[in-house]
mmCIF file of C-alpha atoms in Angstrom:
data_model
loop_
_atom_site.group_PDB
_atom_site.id
_atom_site.type_symbol
_atom_site.label_atom_id
_atom_site.label_comp_id
_atom_site.label_asym_id
_atom_site.label_seq_id
_atom_site.Cartn_x
_atom_site.Cartn_y
_atom_site.Cartn_z
ATOM 1 C CA MET A 203 14.925 66.629 45.055
ATOM 2 C CA ASN A 204 15.664 70.270 44.342
ATOM 3 C CA LYS A 205 19.148 69.881 42.928
ATOM 4 C CA ARG A 206 19.400 71.099 39.341
ATOM 5 C CA ILE A 207 21.388 68.800 37.051
ATOM 6 C CA TYR A 208 22.683 70.498 33.923
ATOM 7 C CA LEU A 209 22.874 68.575 30.665
ATOM 8 C CA CYS A 210 26.381 69.795 29.884
ATOM 9 C CA LEU A 211 29.044 71.986 31.393
ATOM 10 C CA ALA A 212 29.112 75.555 30.172
ATOM 11 C CA HIS A 213 32.794 75.681 31.114
ATOM 12 C CA MET A 214 35.807 73.426 31.478
ATOM 13 C CA SER A 215 36.029 71.335 34.641
ATOM 14 C CA GLU A 216 38.026 72.521 37.622
ATOM 15 C CA THR A 217 40.740 69.967 36.909
ATOM 16 C CA GLY A 218 41.227 71.346 33.397
ATOM 17 C CA ILE A 219 41.680 67.883 31.915
ATOM 18 C CA GLU A 220 39.659 68.873 28.833
ATOM 19 C CA GLN A 221 42.258 71.484 27.904
ATOM 20 C CA LYS A 222 44.991 68.850 28.197
ATOM 21 C CA TYR A 223 43.228 66.631 25.660
ATOM 22 C CA ILE A 224 42.471 69.529 23.325
ATOM 23 C CA LYS A 225 46.143 70.557 23.392
ATOM 24 C CA GLU A 226 47.198 66.942 22.838
ATOM 25 C CA ALA A 227 44.915 66.691 19.797
ATOM 26 C CA PHE A 228 46.426 69.810 18.248
ATOM 27 C CA ASP A 229 50.010 68.867 19.174
ATOM 28 C CA THR A 230 49.666 65.429 17.569
ATOM 29 C CA ASN A 231 47.583 66.705 14.615
ATOM 30 C CA TRP A 232 44.613 64.475 15.530
ATOM 31 C CA VAL A 233 41.943 67.160 15.137
ATOM 32 C CA VAL A 234 39.723 65.018 12.924
ATOM 33 C CA PRO A 235 37.315 62.437 14.377
ATOM 34 C CA LEU A 236 40.066 59.814 14.525
ATOM 35 C CA GLY A 237 43.076 59.048 16.635
ATOM 36 C CA PRO A 238 44.153 57.315 19.813
ATOM 37 C CA ASN A 239 41.619 59.040 22.077
ATOM 38 C CA VAL A 240 38.732 58.037 19.830
ATOM 39 C CA ASN A 241 40.079 54.488 19.611
ATOM 40 C CA GLY A 242 40.407 54.388 23.401
ATOM 41 C CA PHE A 243 36.872 55.717 23.853
ATOM 42 C CA GLU A 244 35.506 53.035 21.512
ATOM 43 C CA GLU A 245 37.366 50.294 23.403
ATOM 44 C CA ASP A 246 36.186 51.567 26.794
ATOM 45 C CA LEU A 247 32.605 51.774 25.547
ATOM 46 C CA LYS A 248 32.819 48.284 24.019
ATOM 47 C CA HIS A 249 33.891 46.858 27.384
ATOM 48 C CA PHE A 250 31.117 48.798 29.134
ATOM 49 C CA VAL A 251 28.321 47.501 26.867
ATOM 50 C CA GLY A 252 29.779 44.005 26.576
ATOM 51 C CA ASN A 253 32.613 42.571 24.533
ATOM 52 C CA ASN A 254 30.252 40.819 22.143
ATOM 53 C CA LYS A 255 29.077 44.232 20.841
ATOM 54 C CA GLU A 256 30.702 46.437 18.230
ATOM 55 C CA VAL A 257 31.109 50.160 18.855
ATOM 56 C CA VAL A 258 31.847 53.029 16.503
ATOM 57 C CA ALA A 259 32.282 56.710 17.375
ATOM 58 C CA LEU A 260 31.012 59.044 14.669
ATOM 59 C CA SER A 261 31.637 62.695 13.897
ATOM 60 C CA ALA A 262 27.974 63.715 13.822
ATOM 61 C CA GLY A 263 24.498 62.713 14.893
ATOM 62 C CA THR A 264 23.479 62.683 11.225
ATOM 63 C CA ALA A 265 25.976 59.904 10.564
ATOM 64 C CA ALA A 266 24.727 57.991 13.606
ATOM 65 C CA VAL A 267 21.090 58.184 12.484
ATOM 66 C CA HIS A 268 22.150 57.198 8.944
ATOM 67 C CA LEU A 269 23.964 54.076 10.182
ATOM 68 C CA ALA A 270 21.086 53.167 12.507
ATOM 69 C CA LEU A 271 18.610 53.377 9.629
ATOM 70 C CA LEU A 272 20.920 51.272 7.442
ATOM 71 C CA ALA A 273 21.079 48.682 10.231
ATOM 72 C CA CYS A 274 17.259 48.654 10.316
ATOM 73 C CA GLY A 275 17.168 47.967 6.585
ATOM 74 C CA VAL A 276 15.533 51.265 5.607
ATOM 75 C CA GLY A 277 15.515 51.809 1.857
ATOM 76 C CA PRO A 278 13.554 53.124 -1.119
ATOM 77 C CA GLY A 279 9.804 52.904 -0.668
ATOM 78 C CA ASP A 280 9.959 52.735 3.128
ATOM 79 C CA GLU A 281 8.460 55.291 5.472
ATOM 80 C CA VAL A 282 10.167 56.467 8.658
ATOM 81 C CA ILE A 283 8.375 58.423 11.361
ATOM 82 C CA VAL A 284 10.297 61.522 12.472
ATOM 83 C CA GLN A 285 9.505 64.227 14.990
ATOM 84 C CA SER A 286 8.454 67.517 13.390
ATOM 85 C CA PHE A 287 10.225 69.733 15.934
ATOM 86 C CA THR A 288 13.796 68.664 15.323
ATOM 87 C CA PHE A 289 17.029 69.378 13.484
ATOM 88 C CA CYS A 290 17.328 68.237 9.875
ATOM 89 C CA ALA A 291 19.767 65.511 10.956
ATOM 90 C CA SER A 292 16.752 63.451 11.998
ATOM 91 C CA SER A 293 15.096 63.467 8.578
ATOM 92 C CA HIS A 294 17.922 63.895 6.055
ATOM 93 C CA PRO A 295 19.290 60.354 6.530
ATOM 94 C CA VAL A 296 15.804 59.051 5.736
ATOM 95 C CA THR A 297 15.862 60.774 2.352
ATOM 96 C CA TYR A 298 19.511 59.758 1.752
ATOM 97 C CA LEU A 299 18.264 56.167 1.771
ATOM 98 C CA GLY A 300 15.380 56.847 -0.606
ATOM 99 C CA ALA A 301 12.747 56.523 2.103
ATOM 100 C CA THR A 302 10.018 59.016 2.983
ATOM 101 C CA PRO A 303 9.893 60.856 6.312
ATOM 102 C CA VAL A 304 6.485 61.010 8.002
ATOM 103 C CA PHE A 305 6.428 63.868 10.494
ATOM 104 C CA VAL A 306 4.687 63.649 13.873
ATOM 105 C CA ASP A 307 4.109 66.703 16.054
ATOM 106 C CA SER A 308 5.457 67.262 19.554
ATOM 107 C CA GLU A 309 3.885 67.522 22.974
ATOM 108 C CA ALA A 310 3.424 71.130 24.064
ATOM 109 C CA ASP A 311 4.882 70.632 27.534
ATOM 110 C CA THR A 312 7.934 68.462 26.744
ATOM 111 C CA TRP A 313 8.592 69.190 23.049
ATOM 112 C CA ASN A 314 9.149 65.444 22.643
ATOM 113 C CA MET A 315 7.325 63.371 20.047
ATOM 114 C CA ASP A 316 3.689 63.093 21.094
ATOM 115 C CA PRO A 317 2.977 59.387 21.786
ATOM 116 C CA VAL A 318 -0.736 59.787 21.054
ATOM 117 C CA LEU A 319 -0.008 61.352 17.664
ATOM 118 C CA LEU A 320 2.668 58.705 17.047
ATOM 119 C CA GLU A 321 0.116 55.936 17.545
ATOM 120 C CA GLU A 322 -2.311 57.744 15.227
ATOM 121 C CA ALA A 323 0.407 58.133 12.580
ATOM 122 C CA ILE A 324 1.301 54.436 12.709
ATOM 123 C CA LYS A 325 -2.354 53.437 12.310
ATOM 124 C CA ASP A 326 -2.787 55.989 9.507
ATOM 125 C CA ARG A 327 0.225 54.687 7.550
ATOM 126 C CA ILE A 328 -0.933 51.070 7.929
ATOM 127 C CA ALA A 329 -4.418 52.037 6.710
ATOM 128 C CA LYS A 330 -3.093 54.050 3.761
ATOM 129 C CA THR A 331 -0.114 51.932 2.657
ATOM 130 C CA GLY A 332 -0.832 48.496 4.075
ATOM 131 C CA LYS A 333 2.495 48.380 5.891
ATOM 132 C CA LYS A 334 4.046 49.633 9.107
ATOM 133 C CA PRO A 335 6.643 52.408 9.060
ATOM 134 C CA LYS A 336 10.108 50.860 8.883
ATOM 135 C CA ALA A 337 11.524 52.910 11.784
ATOM 136 C CA ILE A 338 10.810 55.715 14.236
ATOM 137 C CA VAL A 339 13.367 58.468 14.888
ATOM 138 C CA PRO A 340 12.154 60.113 18.126
ATOM 139 C CA VAL A 341 14.770 62.903 18.273
#
């Protein structure tokens, strides 16, 4: 397959529907991460993943990582493995919760967390602390 698939549009779609929703947000004063469109998105996503699941849309990836770490029970004294080549939103929530980030380097060709180094880091932390890292944040 030679078709290039872009991760996001660098422009508005041909139908212009994005501009309609942006105008609606400004016209109704819902320019914060709340409002009927967000509520509708959450409901649609809840139906998509299954009605027995709860869904919440957040204003930032930092908030999403923070809530995920809370759900995993991360707290003071815990260690969380984080990729070294990342934005601070991956590690700041770890420190917000009183835990310690343990950084793992990336693969040269993908820039993703190196799975070999990840395995080494897990073994190292178990050997040095006697416990497994509480979570892994691969972004």
